[in-house]
Short mmCIF file of C-alpha atoms and ligand atoms in Angstrom, two decimals:
data_model
loop_
_atom_site.label_atom_id
_atom_site.label_comp_id
_atom_site.label_asym_id
_atom_site.label_seq_id
_atom_site.Cartn_x
_atom_site.Cartn_y
_atom_site.Cartn_z
CA MET Q 1105 -27.87 20.71 11.15
CA SER Q 1106 -28.04 20.63 7.48
CA ASP Q 1107 -27.73 17.39 5.33
CA ARG Q 1108 -24.52 18.76 3.84
CA ALA Q 1109 -22.98 19.49 7.21
CA LEU Q 1110 -23.97 15.97 8.42
CA SER Q 1111 -22.46 14.24 5.34
CA SER Q 1112 -19.22 16.20 5.95
CA ILE Q 1113 -19.10 15.02 9.50
CA ASP Q 1114 -20.00 11.56 8.37
CA GLN Q 1115 -17.11 11.48 5.89
CA LEU Q 1116 -14.74 12.79 8.58
CA ILE Q 1117 -15.70 10.08 11.00
CA THR Q 1118 -15.48 7.39 8.26
CA GLY Q 1119 -12.09 8.69 7.24
CA PHE Q 1120 -10.80 8.77 10.82
CA ASP Q 1121 -12.14 5.20 11.28
CA ARG Q 1122 -10.35 4.00 8.11
CA ALA Q 1123 -7.08 5.67 9.29
CA LEU Q 1124 -7.19 3.88 12.69
CA ARG Q 1125 -8.00 0.49 11.07
CA SER Q 1126 -5.05 0.96 8.70
CA LEU Q 1127 -2.75 1.71 11.48
CA SER Q 1128 -4.00 -0.86 14.01
CA ARG Q 1129 -2.30 -4.10 14.47
CA ARG Q 1130 -5.54 -5.94 13.46
CA THR Q 1131 -6.42 -4.43 10.13
CA GLN Q 1132 -9.60 -5.12 8.16
CA PRO Q 1133 -9.99 -8.67 7.09
CA ALA Q 1134 -8.80 -9.58 3.56
CA ALA Q 1135 -11.54 -10.30 0.96
CA ARG Q 1136 -9.30 -12.69 -0.79
CA PRO Q 1137 -7.35 -15.50 0.88
CA SER Q 1138 -3.64 -14.86 1.21
CA PRO Q 1139 -1.60 -16.11 -1.72
CA ALA Q 1140 0.69 -17.69 0.99
CA GLN Q 1141 -2.15 -20.18 1.69
CA GLY Q 1142 -1.12 -23.77 0.83
CA LYS Q 1143 2.55 -22.73 0.61
CA PRO Q 1144 4.92 -24.55 3.08
CA GLU Q 1145 6.64 -22.59 5.88
CA ALA Q 1146 10.43 -22.51 5.12
CA GLU Q 1147 13.09 -23.28 7.58
CA LEU Q 1148 14.89 -19.93 7.73
CA SER Q 1149 18.04 -19.09 9.60
CA ASP Q 1150 17.77 -16.17 12.13
CA ASP Q 1151 19.33 -13.82 9.61
CA ALA Q 1152 17.27 -14.89 6.73
CA GLN Q 1153 14.13 -14.59 8.85
CA ARG Q 1154 15.04 -11.06 10.01
CA HIS Q 1155 15.85 -10.04 6.42
CA ALA Q 1156 12.49 -11.45 5.16
CA ALA Q 1157 10.76 -9.63 8.01
CA GLY Q 1158 12.52 -6.39 7.18
CA LEU Q 1159 11.42 -6.65 3.53
CA MET Q 1160 7.83 -7.52 4.40
CA ARG Q 1161 7.79 -4.60 6.93
CA VAL Q 1162 8.69 -2.27 4.06
CA ASN Q 1163 5.92 -3.78 1.95
CA HIS Q 1164 3.49 -3.32 4.82
CA SER Q 1165 4.47 0.33 5.16
CA GLY Q 1166 3.97 0.74 1.45
CA GLU Q 1167 0.49 -0.75 1.90
CA VAL Q 1168 -0.35 1.67 4.70
CA CYS Q 1169 0.83 4.55 2.34
CA ALA Q 1170 -1.52 3.01 -0.41
CA GLN Q 1171 -4.48 3.03 2.12
CA ALA Q 1172 -3.68 6.80 2.97
CA LEU Q 1173 -3.21 7.69 -0.70
CA TYR Q 1174 -6.52 6.28 -1.86
CA GLN Q 1175 -8.45 7.65 1.09
CA GLY Q 1176 -6.97 11.13 0.56
CA GLN Q 1177 -7.92 10.96 -3.13
CA ALA Q 1178 -11.34 9.69 -2.41
CA LEU Q 1179 -11.97 12.70 -0.19
CA THR Q 1180 -10.98 15.37 -2.65
CA ALA Q 1181 -10.90 14.19 -6.16
CA LYS Q 1182 -14.12 14.17 -8.32
CA LEU Q 1183 -13.47 10.81 -10.05
CA THR Q 1184 -16.81 11.20 -11.94
CA ASP Q 1185 -16.40 8.10 -14.13
CA VAL Q 1186 -13.81 6.04 -12.25
CA ARG Q 1187 -14.76 6.33 -8.55
CA GLU Q 1188 -15.94 2.75 -8.45
CA GLU Q 1189 -12.83 1.48 -10.09
CA MET Q 1190 -10.62 3.38 -7.71
CA GLU Q 1191 -12.54 1.99 -4.82
CA HIS Q 1192 -11.99 -1.49 -6.19
CA ALA Q 1193 -8.21 -0.80 -6.19
CA ALA Q 1194 -8.43 0.60 -2.66
CA ASP Q 1195 -10.13 -2.72 -1.60
CA GLU Q 1196 -7.39 -4.65 -3.12
CA GLU Q 1197 -4.93 -2.59 -1.02
CA ILE Q 1198 -6.85 -3.74 2.13
CA ASP Q 1199 -6.09 -7.27 1.07
CA HIS Q 1200 -2.44 -6.51 0.61
CA LEU Q 1201 -2.21 -4.80 4.05
CA ALA Q 1202 -3.86 -7.81 5.69
CA TRP Q 1203 -1.61 -10.30 3.83
CA CYS Q 1204 1.57 -8.39 4.70
CA GLU Q 1205 0.58 -8.09 8.37
CA GLN Q 1206 -0.15 -11.90 8.58
CA ARG Q 1207 3.15 -12.67 6.98
CA LEU Q 1208 4.96 -10.32 9.48
CA ASN Q 1209 3.28 -12.17 12.33
CA GLU Q 1210 4.36 -15.49 10.92
CA LEU Q 1211 7.93 -14.22 10.76
CA ASN Q 1212 7.73 -13.16 14.41
CA SER Q 1213 7.94 -9.59 13.59
CA ARG Q 1214 5.76 -6.35 13.66
CA PRO Q 1215 4.80 -3.48 11.48
CA SER Q 1216 6.97 -0.30 11.36
CA LEU Q 1217 6.62 2.15 14.21
CA LEU Q 1218 6.84 4.89 11.62
CA ASN Q 1219 3.65 3.91 9.89
CA PRO Q 1220 1.48 6.75 11.39
CA ALA Q 1221 3.97 9.29 9.89
CA TRP Q 1222 3.96 7.59 6.51
CA TYR Q 1223 0.18 7.56 6.67
CA ALA Q 1224 -0.14 11.24 7.35
CA LEU Q 1225 2.32 12.19 4.57
CA SER Q 1226 0.62 9.93 2.05
CA PHE Q 1227 -2.89 11.15 3.03
CA SER Q 1228 -1.86 14.74 2.74
CA ILE Q 1229 -0.24 14.13 -0.71
CA GLY Q 1230 -3.33 12.14 -1.93
CA ALA Q 1231 -5.77 14.77 -0.74
CA GLY Q 1232 -3.61 17.60 -2.04
CA ALA Q 1233 -3.30 16.00 -5.58
CA GLY Q 1234 -7.08 15.45 -5.59
CA LEU Q 1235 -7.60 19.08 -4.80
CA LEU Q 1236 -5.50 20.12 -7.81
CA SER Q 1237 -7.23 17.98 -10.37
CA ASP Q 1238 -8.31 14.34 -11.18
CA ARG Q 1239 -5.59 14.17 -13.81
CA ILE Q 1240 -2.85 14.94 -11.30
CA SER Q 1241 -4.51 12.74 -8.62
CA LEU Q 1242 -4.79 9.75 -10.99
CA GLY Q 1243 -1.22 10.49 -12.29
CA PHE Q 1244 0.05 10.44 -8.78
CA VAL Q 1245 -1.61 7.05 -8.04
CA ALA Q 1246 -0.07 5.66 -11.34
CA ALA Q 1247 3.43 6.98 -10.46
CA THR Q 1248 3.17 5.69 -6.90
CA GLU Q 1249 2.00 2.20 -8.03
CA GLU Q 1250 4.93 2.11 -10.55
CA GLN Q 1251 7.33 2.87 -7.76
CA VAL Q 1252 5.79 0.05 -5.58
CA CYS Q 1253 6.16 -2.34 -8.57
CA LYS Q 1254 9.89 -1.49 -8.69
CA HIS Q 1255 10.19 -2.27 -5.01
CA LEU Q 1256 8.31 -5.48 -5.28
CA ARG Q 1257 10.42 -6.75 -8.12
CA ALA Q 1258 13.53 -5.95 -6.12
CA HIS Q 1259 12.12 -7.75 -3.12
CA LEU Q 1260 11.38 -10.93 -5.27
CA LYS Q 1261 15.14 -10.93 -5.99
CA ALA Q 1262 16.04 -10.22 -2.34
CA LEU Q 1263 13.77 -12.54 -0.38
CA PRO Q 1264 15.24 -15.78 0.66
CA GLU Q 1265 14.63 -18.32 -2.22
CA GLN Q 1266 12.97 -20.81 0.08
CA ASP Q 1267 10.54 -18.29 1.62
CA LEU Q 1268 7.64 -19.31 -0.67
CA ARG Q 1269 5.02 -17.77 1.59
CA SER Q 1270 6.44 -14.27 1.42
CA ARG Q 1271 7.18 -14.63 -2.37
CA ALA Q 1272 3.66 -15.72 -3.07
CA VAL Q 1273 2.24 -12.56 -1.31
CA VAL Q 1274 4.70 -10.25 -3.13
CA SER Q 1275 4.07 -11.85 -6.55
CA THR Q 1276 0.30 -11.40 -6.36
CA MET Q 1277 0.78 -7.82 -5.06
CA LEU Q 1278 3.01 -7.09 -7.99
CA GLU Q 1279 0.32 -8.28 -10.40
CA ASP Q 1280 -2.28 -6.13 -8.68
CA GLU Q 1281 -0.11 -2.91 -8.39
CA ALA Q 1282 0.87 -3.18 -12.12
CA ARG Q 1283 -2.83 -3.23 -12.95
CA HIS Q 1284 -3.62 -0.34 -10.65
CA ALA Q 1285 -0.95 1.78 -12.36
CA ASP Q 1286 -2.25 1.02 -15.80
CA ARG Q 1287 -5.78 1.70 -14.93
CA ALA Q 1288 -4.98 5.06 -13.34
CA LEU Q 1289 -3.16 6.10 -16.53
CA GLU Q 1290 -6.00 4.85 -18.77
CA ALA Q 1291 -8.48 6.73 -16.59
CA GLY Q 1292 -6.80 9.97 -17.67
CA GLY Q 1293 -3.85 10.14 -15.13
CA HIS Q 1294 -1.05 12.53 -15.98
CA ASP Q 1295 2.16 10.60 -16.91
CA PHE Q 1296 4.58 12.48 -14.61
CA PRO Q 1297 7.88 13.58 -16.08
CA ALA Q 1298 11.01 11.76 -15.08
CA PRO Q 1299 12.37 14.37 -12.63
CA VAL Q 1300 9.12 14.12 -10.52
CA LYS Q 1301 9.36 10.28 -10.59
CA ALA Q 1302 13.05 10.65 -9.54
CA GLY Q 1303 11.89 12.77 -6.56
CA MET Q 1304 9.42 10.13 -5.67
CA THR Q 1305 12.12 7.46 -5.82
CA LEU Q 1306 14.10 9.40 -3.22
CA ILE Q 1307 11.09 9.59 -0.85
CA SER Q 1308 10.45 5.91 -1.27
CA ARG Q 1309 14.07 5.06 -0.58
CA ALA Q 1310 13.85 6.94 2.69
CA MET Q 1311 10.75 4.93 3.47
CA THR Q 1312 12.38 1.70 2.47
CA PHE Q 1313 15.52 2.51 4.57
CA SER Q 1314 13.68 3.36 7.79
CA SER Q 1315 10.78 0.86 7.65
CA TYR Q 1316 13.27 -2.00 7.13
CA ARG Q 1317 14.91 -1.02 10.47
CA ILE Q 1318 12.31 0.66 12.69
FE1 FE2 W 2767 -0.85 -2.65 -2.54
FE1 FE2 W 2768 -1.98 -0.68 -5.65
#
């Protein structure tokens, strides 16, 4: 078999392995300790705990989507000058996924059952955008990260005031995602027009609505 065919099979197996890890209950370990570390666990009422878990489940689904988006992009986009930088962002997404999963466990809850569907959709979009051009691909990453920032800001308002552990995770994620968005634009990403961003808001609302519940 030629080296090229072998490397394609290699890429496929690595991609499949990453997908399974992103979707499994025990995701890859985080490189950085959770921002929740050292924060006291709050005494939450059943309703408040269920609400916090719903919000963290939405964030966890968002991170599954981020994994898929970056993996799709890595497979098809050229990313000549910025591959390392995008890989660094993707590594930070692994931290986010692990932190959200840990927090969900602490809240006696679980990730969304819809994650495989969100993964498949995001991977297809990420790979499709990468096939079109790096400008579109990086623009799509930037627009998605902006969308995630909006969610995280809303969640900081909606999370129970005393749930310092969830809030610490969300605050650090917000800082990271804002940086990811800026860097994708600086790397040459297309700044999508408002109607496209509005369409993305609708899709993300569907994700928020369903992952909060299922
Ligand atoms: Fe993230
Ligand atoms: Fe991000």
